[in-house]
Each structure stands twice: as structure tokens, then as C-alpha cells.
Amino acid sequence: DTIHGIAHSVQSFGAHVGAIHRMRGGYESDRWRLMVHDRKTGMTQNLTEAFDRHVDAITWARDGKSLYFTAADEGQESTFVVPAAGGSVKLVLKGTFGDLQAIAGGRVLVATQASFTFPAEVVRFNVDGTGLSRITTLNDSFLSGFGLKPGESVAYTGAEGRAVQAWIVKPSDFDPARKYPLLVLIHGGPQGGWNDAWSYRWNPQVFANAGYVVFMPNPRGSIGWGQEFVDDVTGDWGGRAYE
């Protein structure tokens, strides 16, 4: 019973336990923080209080001096690193990653990566963010004949002058000289988000290649633009999120 409250993704390193944790009881969309508990001293430290993003997958560096993690950030699930003793969070690599593990004596990270154009495949990259390469290519031959187009990130002004991000996915045979019907996909939650990732439920490529231009907004309530943006939908559904 080391970290009280709602915690998961527990990873141990020697006497230290890392986990992600929510501070506000009874609120299912509170920000996940990265916590480290020292079993010898009984002290627990919040490593990401100043990092206004939801932490997801975590893994210890092989020397135990830092932790790598993924976090929802502006329509992706990028990889970051933070010192285990506390300090600034640093970006390692942008993209949509998960299932992090450190290998090769801690010099390399293995993860899964996905996007709008391919389901999760296993990749590797150096801990400084260089050398990204694929380990698996299980879906490449099947998907190669579809010519799927990547998502295009756009931004527009929403309520109170706040910028709102959205993804656009077009048919593989898109012709800019033609007009297309627009199909808007609204993500559930409403606290959640459309990330540049493969969906097994609401896959925009299915709709795009049925002849639509697909518009996927991340309005107020979406995760990846700070907790205030998430909280702003509470008690205001039908309000600012609709602008």
C-alpha cells in the first residue's frame, strides 16, 4: 500500500516503485501523474506535476536514474523522459507510441507505434530519440494496395479565442478539383481525443475511402492540451465545446 488512490502501470526498480496516479477522487478524467515511491524511506514524489499532460506507459531506465513515458500531447502519444529524483520533463520523440521498454543496456527503447495509416507495429529508437526503425512489418503487404493517406493536422479558433486542433483524412484517390461530402467524427468521453493512431472501432480510413472527407475535431474536453482544457467541458457540455 505505497501509493494511495487510483494508480496503475506500476513498475519497480530496486527499492523504488513508479506508477501513474490520479489525485482527485471521483473524477475519472483527472490528469495521470507519474509518481515514484521509495520503499526504504516511505516517501512518494510527484515527478510530473509541472508537466500538464496525462502520463500513460512508463518504463525505468536501466540505471534507475530516470523514467521514460508516453503522454497524450496535441493529437499524438509522444515519448518523454524525466529524472527519477525529480527535474524537468524532456521530449524524446514525437509520434504515437506505447508499451515502452528499455533494452540494450538502457541505450535503446522498444515500443509499439501506430498512425492513421498503419496499426501498431514494434519499433526501436535510441534514448535520445534518434534511429527510429521498424522491428515488425506485419501489416505492410496487406495495406500497401490501399494507398491510405495520413491525417492532416489543422487548427481553428473555438470559444473564447482558444485554438482547437482537428485531423482531416481524405480518400486515397482524393482529387482537389472535386467536392466531397464531409463526415464529422466526434470522439467519446467526452474527455478523450483523436490521436494520430489506428482505430479498430472508428477507423477514419473506412469512411474516407467510402468517398468522404473525414473531419475529426479535438474540442474542449479533449486530452492532450492541458488539464484546464479537459476540465472546461465539465458542466458545460453543449456549450463551448460546440463552438
mmCIF file of C-alpha atoms in Angstrom:
data_model
loop_
_atom_site.group_PDB
_atom_site.id
_atom_site.type_symbol
_atom_site.label_atom_id
_atom_site.label_comp_id
_atom_site.label_asym_id
_atom_site.label_seq_id
_atom_site.Cartn_x
_atom_site.Cartn_y
_atom_site.Cartn_z
ATOM 1 C CA ASP A 1 0.000 0.000 0.000
ATOM 2 C CA THR A 2 2.608 2.500 -1.159
ATOM 3 C CA ILE A 3 0.770 4.982 -3.396
ATOM 4 C CA HIS A 4 -2.714 5.749 -2.119
ATOM 5 C CA GLY A 5 -5.553 6.452 -4.542
ATOM 6 C CA ILE A 6 -6.148 5.387 -8.120
ATOM 7 C CA ALA A 7 -2.858 4.124 -9.525
ATOM 8 C CA HIS A 8 -1.741 1.699 -12.211
ATOM 9 C CA SER A 9 1.120 0.916 -14.657
ATOM 10 C CA VAL A 10 3.230 0.002 -11.623
ATOM 11 C CA GLN A 11 6.946 -0.556 -12.391
ATOM 12 C CA SER A 12 9.543 -1.437 -9.739
ATOM 13 C CA PHE A 13 13.283 -0.722 -9.726
ATOM 14 C CA GLY A 14 15.107 -1.838 -6.594
ATOM 15 C CA ALA A 15 13.551 -0.073 -3.615
ATOM 16 C CA HIS A 16 11.652 2.341 -5.866
ATOM 17 C CA VAL A 17 8.190 1.938 -7.331
ATOM 18 C CA GLY A 18 6.943 4.012 -10.262
ATOM 19 C CA ALA A 19 3.250 4.330 -11.051
ATOM 20 C CA ILE A 20 0.793 6.720 -12.632
ATOM 21 C CA HIS A 21 -1.713 8.230 -10.261
ATOM 22 C CA ARG A 22 -4.805 10.417 -10.151
ATOM 23 C CA MET A 23 -5.106 12.969 -7.363
ATOM 24 C CA ARG A 24 -8.822 13.810 -7.455
ATOM 25 C CA GLY A 25 -11.056 11.018 -6.240
ATOM 26 C CA GLY A 26 -14.336 10.515 -8.046
ATOM 27 C CA TYR A 27 -13.189 12.318 -11.203
ATOM 28 C CA GLU A 28 -12.482 9.868 -13.996
ATOM 29 C CA SER A 29 -10.715 12.421 -16.205
ATOM 30 C CA ASP A 30 -8.202 13.824 -13.752
ATOM 31 C CA ARG A 31 -4.633 14.051 -15.035
ATOM 32 C CA TRP A 32 -2.467 10.951 -14.626
ATOM 33 C CA ARG A 33 0.761 11.955 -12.839
ATOM 34 C CA LEU A 34 3.968 9.927 -12.683
ATOM 35 C CA MET A 35 4.812 9.120 -9.068
ATOM 36 C CA VAL A 36 7.847 7.401 -7.532
ATOM 37 C CA HIS A 37 7.714 5.795 -4.087
ATOM 38 C CA ASP A 38 10.800 4.935 -2.069
ATOM 39 C CA ARG A 39 10.049 1.818 -0.045
ATOM 40 C CA LYS A 40 13.005 2.451 2.287
ATOM 41 C CA THR A 41 12.078 5.983 3.311
ATOM 42 C CA GLY A 42 8.324 5.779 2.701
ATOM 43 C CA MET A 43 8.478 8.995 0.659
ATOM 44 C CA THR A 44 6.441 9.485 -2.531
ATOM 45 C CA GLN A 45 7.412 12.090 -5.137
ATOM 46 C CA ASN A 46 5.294 13.533 -7.952
ATOM 47 C CA LEU A 47 7.587 13.810 -10.974
ATOM 48 C CA THR A 48 5.164 15.404 -13.439
ATOM 49 C CA GLU A 49 3.121 17.954 -11.500
ATOM 50 C CA ALA A 50 4.553 20.749 -13.657
ATOM 51 C CA PHE A 51 4.058 18.696 -16.843
ATOM 52 C CA ASP A 52 0.455 19.402 -17.829
ATOM 53 C CA ARG A 53 -0.200 16.183 -19.740
ATOM 54 C CA HIS A 54 -1.688 12.747 -18.998
ATOM 55 C CA VAL A 55 1.064 10.143 -18.488
ATOM 56 C CA ASP A 56 0.413 6.685 -19.914
ATOM 57 C CA ALA A 57 3.003 3.898 -20.469
ATOM 58 C CA ILE A 58 6.110 4.056 -18.252
ATOM 59 C CA THR A 59 9.422 2.211 -18.006
ATOM 60 C CA TRP A 60 12.566 2.644 -15.920
ATOM 61 C CA ALA A 61 15.937 3.422 -17.462
ATOM 62 C CA ARG A 62 18.310 0.541 -16.921
ATOM 63 C CA ASP A 63 20.389 2.552 -14.427
ATOM 64 C CA GLY A 64 17.304 3.579 -12.443
ATOM 65 C CA LYS A 65 18.168 7.280 -12.733
ATOM 66 C CA SER A 66 15.254 8.242 -14.992
ATOM 67 C CA LEU A 67 11.898 7.066 -16.284
ATOM 68 C CA TYR A 68 10.655 7.100 -19.850
ATOM 69 C CA PHE A 69 6.965 7.500 -20.517
ATOM 70 C CA THR A 70 4.381 8.265 -23.160
ATOM 71 C CA ALA A 71 1.836 11.055 -22.789
ATOM 72 C CA ALA A 72 -1.051 12.399 -24.832
ATOM 73 C CA ASP A 73 0.237 15.584 -26.412
ATOM 74 C CA GLU A 74 -1.559 17.578 -29.111
ATOM 75 C CA GLY A 75 -3.009 14.655 -31.035
ATOM 76 C CA GLN A 76 -0.177 12.200 -30.507
ATOM 77 C CA GLU A 77 1.172 9.930 -27.757
ATOM 78 C CA SER A 78 4.791 11.048 -27.689
ATOM 79 C CA THR A 79 7.701 9.705 -25.639
ATOM 80 C CA PHE A 80 9.300 11.722 -22.819
ATOM 81 C CA VAL A 81 11.914 11.262 -20.081
ATOM 82 C CA VAL A 82 12.171 12.642 -16.536
ATOM 83 C CA PRO A 83 14.843 12.180 -13.825
ATOM 84 C CA ALA A 84 13.728 9.724 -11.137
ATOM 85 C CA ALA A 85 14.936 12.129 -8.455
ATOM 86 C CA GLY A 86 12.851 14.954 -9.918
ATOM 87 C CA GLY A 87 13.530 17.555 -12.591
ATOM 88 C CA SER A 88 12.378 18.776 -15.974
ATOM 89 C CA VAL A 89 10.483 16.563 -18.400
ATOM 90 C CA LYS A 90 12.150 16.354 -21.808
ATOM 91 C CA LEU A 91 10.720 15.229 -25.138
ATOM 92 C CA VAL A 92 12.392 12.136 -26.581
ATOM 93 C CA LEU A 93 10.374 11.503 -29.755
ATOM 94 C CA LYS A 94 7.113 12.744 -31.247
ATOM 95 C CA GLY A 95 4.618 10.200 -32.568
ATOM 96 C CA THR A 96 2.047 7.770 -31.212
ATOM 97 C CA PHE A 97 3.835 5.189 -29.070
ATOM 98 C CA GLY A 98 3.018 2.707 -26.321
ATOM 99 C CA ASP A 99 4.327 -0.338 -24.429
ATOM 100 C CA LEU A 100 7.760 1.186 -23.718
ATOM 101 C CA GLN A 101 10.670 -1.000 -22.619
ATOM 102 C CA ALA A 102 14.373 -0.191 -22.246
ATOM 103 C CA ILE A 103 16.827 -2.700 -23.782
ATOM 104 C CA ALA A 104 20.483 -2.909 -24.873
ATOM 105 C CA GLY A 105 21.781 -1.820 -21.503
ATOM 106 C CA GLY A 106 19.405 1.114 -21.458
ATOM 107 C CA ARG A 107 20.616 2.665 -24.723
ATOM 108 C CA VAL A 108 17.532 1.732 -26.745
ATOM 109 C CA LEU A 109 13.771 1.886 -26.257
ATOM 110 C CA VAL A 110 11.396 -0.649 -27.762
ATOM 111 C CA ALA A 111 7.769 0.383 -28.221
ATOM 112 C CA THR A 112 4.727 -0.013 -30.372
ATOM 113 C CA GLN A 113 3.934 2.737 -32.862
ATOM 114 C CA ALA A 114 0.729 3.396 -34.801
ATOM 115 C CA SER A 115 -0.724 6.098 -37.028
ATOM 116 C CA PHE A 116 -3.773 6.749 -39.190
ATOM 117 C CA THR A 117 -2.110 4.674 -41.927
ATOM 118 C CA PHE A 118 -0.957 1.579 -40.029
ATOM 119 C CA PRO A 119 -1.886 -0.435 -36.903
ATOM 120 C CA ALA A 120 0.559 -0.913 -34.055
ATOM 121 C CA GLU A 121 3.963 -2.294 -35.074
ATOM 122 C CA VAL A 122 7.003 -2.847 -32.879
ATOM 123 C CA VAL A 123 9.739 -0.214 -33.283
ATOM 124 C CA ARG A 124 13.039 0.710 -31.669
ATOM 125 C CA PHE A 125 14.813 4.027 -31.204
ATOM 126 C CA ASN A 126 17.711 5.392 -29.203
ATOM 127 C CA VAL A 127 17.032 7.041 -25.857
ATOM 128 C CA ASP A 128 17.982 10.400 -27.392
ATOM 129 C CA GLY A 129 15.159 9.990 -29.964
ATOM 130 C CA THR A 130 17.366 9.124 -32.943
ATOM 131 C CA GLY A 131 17.440 5.965 -35.052
ATOM 132 C CA LEU A 132 13.723 5.142 -35.225
ATOM 133 C CA SER A 133 13.302 1.858 -37.106
ATOM 134 C CA ARG A 134 10.674 -0.821 -37.500
ATOM 135 C CA ILE A 135 11.153 -4.267 -35.977
ATOM 136 C CA THR A 136 7.885 -5.706 -37.317
ATOM 137 C CA THR A 137 6.158 -5.069 -40.642
ATOM 138 C CA LEU A 138 3.240 -7.460 -40.189
ATOM 139 C CA ASN A 139 0.662 -5.268 -41.925
ATOM 140 C CA ASP A 140 2.712 -3.615 -44.667
ATOM 141 C CA SER A 141 1.992 -6.025 -47.515
ATOM 142 C CA PHE A 142 -1.731 -6.112 -46.791
ATOM 143 C CA LEU A 143 -2.083 -2.332 -46.528
ATOM 144 C CA SER A 144 0.233 -1.417 -49.429
ATOM 145 C CA GLY A 145 -2.502 -1.685 -52.048
ATOM 146 C CA PHE A 146 -4.862 0.776 -50.365
ATOM 147 C CA GLY A 147 -2.794 3.957 -50.677
ATOM 148 C CA LEU A 148 -4.033 5.292 -47.363
ATOM 149 C CA LYS A 149 -3.449 8.997 -46.810
ATOM 150 C CA PRO A 150 -2.007 10.256 -43.498
ATOM 151 C CA GLY A 151 -4.026 12.542 -41.273
ATOM 152 C CA GLU A 152 -3.580 16.283 -41.781
ATOM 153 C CA SER A 153 -3.474 18.358 -38.598
ATOM 154 C CA VAL A 154 -5.325 21.676 -38.761
ATOM 155 C CA ALA A 155 -6.269 24.294 -36.191
ATOM 156 C CA TYR A 156 -9.111 26.771 -35.904
ATOM 157 C CA THR A 157 -10.387 29.256 -33.331
ATOM 158 C CA GLY A 158 -13.001 27.962 -30.892
ATOM 159 C CA ALA A 159 -14.802 29.548 -27.964
ATOM 160 C CA GLU A 160 -13.080 32.380 -26.101
ATOM 161 C CA GLY A 161 -10.362 32.546 -28.734
ATOM 162 C CA ARG A 162 -8.833 29.154 -27.848
ATOM 163 C CA ALA A 163 -7.183 27.226 -30.636
ATOM 164 C CA VAL A 164 -8.764 23.855 -31.389
ATOM 165 C CA GLN A 165 -6.896 21.085 -33.225
ATOM 166 C CA ALA A 166 -8.511 18.658 -35.664
ATOM 167 C CA TRP A 167 -7.474 15.911 -38.061
ATOM 168 C CA ILE A 168 -8.559 15.656 -41.690
ATOM 169 C CA VAL A 169 -8.366 12.309 -43.502
ATOM 170 C CA LYS A 170 -9.001 12.203 -47.250
ATOM 171 C CA PRO A 171 -9.800 9.355 -49.664
ATOM 172 C CA SER A 172 -6.790 7.644 -51.198
ATOM 173 C CA ASP A 173 -7.865 8.915 -54.651
ATOM 174 C CA PHE A 174 -8.627 12.446 -53.427
ATOM 175 C CA ASP A 175 -8.975 14.996 -56.220
ATOM 176 C CA PRO A 176 -8.652 18.629 -55.047
ATOM 177 C CA ALA A 177 -10.735 19.744 -58.047
ATOM 178 C CA ARG A 178 -13.774 17.817 -56.798
ATOM 179 C CA LYS A 179 -16.194 18.474 -53.955
ATOM 180 C CA TYR A 180 -16.705 15.760 -51.345
ATOM 181 C CA PRO A 181 -19.277 15.234 -48.600
ATOM 182 C CA LEU A 182 -17.824 15.970 -45.159
ATOM 183 C CA LEU A 183 -18.192 13.402 -42.383
ATOM 184 C CA VAL A 184 -17.530 14.582 -38.823
ATOM 185 C CA LEU A 185 -16.398 12.011 -36.252
ATOM 186 C CA ILE A 186 -16.984 13.038 -32.623
ATOM 187 C CA HIS A 187 -14.843 11.245 -30.065
ATOM 188 C CA GLY A 188 -16.434 9.859 -26.957
ATOM 189 C CA GLY A 189 -15.729 10.558 -23.370
ATOM 190 C CA PRO A 190 -16.231 13.458 -23.985
ATOM 191 C CA GLN A 191 -12.847 13.600 -22.272
ATOM 192 C CA GLY A 192 -10.641 11.722 -24.692
ATOM 193 C CA GLY A 193 -9.078 12.519 -28.018
ATOM 194 C CA TRP A 194 -8.432 11.682 -31.621
ATOM 195 C CA ASN A 195 -4.727 10.835 -31.840
ATOM 196 C CA ASP A 196 -2.732 10.025 -34.952
ATOM 197 C CA ALA A 197 -3.326 6.325 -34.397
ATOM 198 C CA TRP A 198 -5.075 3.307 -35.845
ATOM 199 C CA SER A 199 -8.628 2.743 -34.654
ATOM 200 C CA TYR A 200 -10.216 -0.682 -34.539
ATOM 201 C CA ARG A 201 -13.632 0.839 -33.920
ATOM 202 C CA TRP A 202 -13.994 4.258 -35.587
ATOM 203 C CA ASN A 203 -11.365 3.996 -38.298
ATOM 204 C CA PRO A 204 -11.437 7.171 -40.422
ATOM 205 C CA GLN A 205 -9.920 5.342 -43.383
ATOM 206 C CA VAL A 206 -13.098 3.271 -43.731
ATOM 207 C CA PHE A 207 -15.200 6.418 -44.033
ATOM 208 C CA ALA A 208 -12.668 8.306 -46.178
ATOM 209 C CA ASN A 209 -12.430 5.513 -48.691
ATOM 210 C CA ALA A 210 -16.202 5.266 -48.875
ATOM 211 C CA GLY A 211 -15.986 8.698 -50.501
ATOM 212 C CA TYR A 212 -15.941 11.206 -47.627
ATOM 213 C CA VAL A 213 -13.504 13.784 -46.359
ATOM 214 C CA VAL A 214 -13.334 12.989 -42.644
ATOM 215 C CA PHE A 215 -13.074 15.753 -40.044
ATOM 216 C CA MET A 216 -12.032 14.700 -36.506
ATOM 217 C CA PRO A 217 -12.013 17.630 -34.039
ATOM 218 C CA ASN A 218 -10.441 17.661 -30.567
ATOM 219 C CA PRO A 219 -12.666 20.272 -28.880
ATOM 220 C CA ARG A 220 -12.817 21.296 -25.198
ATOM 221 C CA GLY A 221 -12.667 18.215 -23.029
ATOM 222 C CA SER A 222 -10.024 16.598 -25.232
ATOM 223 C CA ILE A 223 -6.879 15.221 -23.601
ATOM 224 C CA GLY A 224 -3.508 16.478 -24.759
ATOM 225 C CA TRP A 225 -3.830 20.247 -24.392
ATOM 226 C CA GLY A 226 -3.606 20.615 -20.620
ATOM 227 C CA GLN A 227 -5.941 19.749 -17.751
ATOM 228 C CA GLU A 228 -7.796 23.062 -17.852
ATOM 229 C CA PHE A 229 -8.870 22.234 -21.414
ATOM 230 C CA VAL A 230 -10.101 18.835 -20.181
ATOM 231 C CA ASP A 231 -11.936 20.293 -17.189
ATOM 232 C CA ASP A 232 -13.614 23.019 -19.257
ATOM 233 C CA VAL A 233 -16.180 20.557 -20.612
ATOM 234 C CA THR A 234 -17.432 19.637 -17.121
ATOM 235 C CA GLY A 235 -20.885 21.120 -16.577
ATOM 236 C CA ASP A 236 -20.719 22.802 -19.993
ATOM 237 C CA TRP A 237 -21.485 20.025 -22.465
ATOM 238 C CA GLY A 238 -23.370 21.682 -25.303
ATOM 239 C CA GLY A 239 -21.576 24.971 -24.593
ATOM 240 C CA ARG A 240 -18.038 25.987 -25.520
ATOM 241 C CA ALA A 241 -17.158 22.559 -26.907
ATOM 242 C CA TYR A 242 -19.778 23.072 -29.620
ATOM 243 C CA GLU A 243 -18.324 26.345 -30.908
#
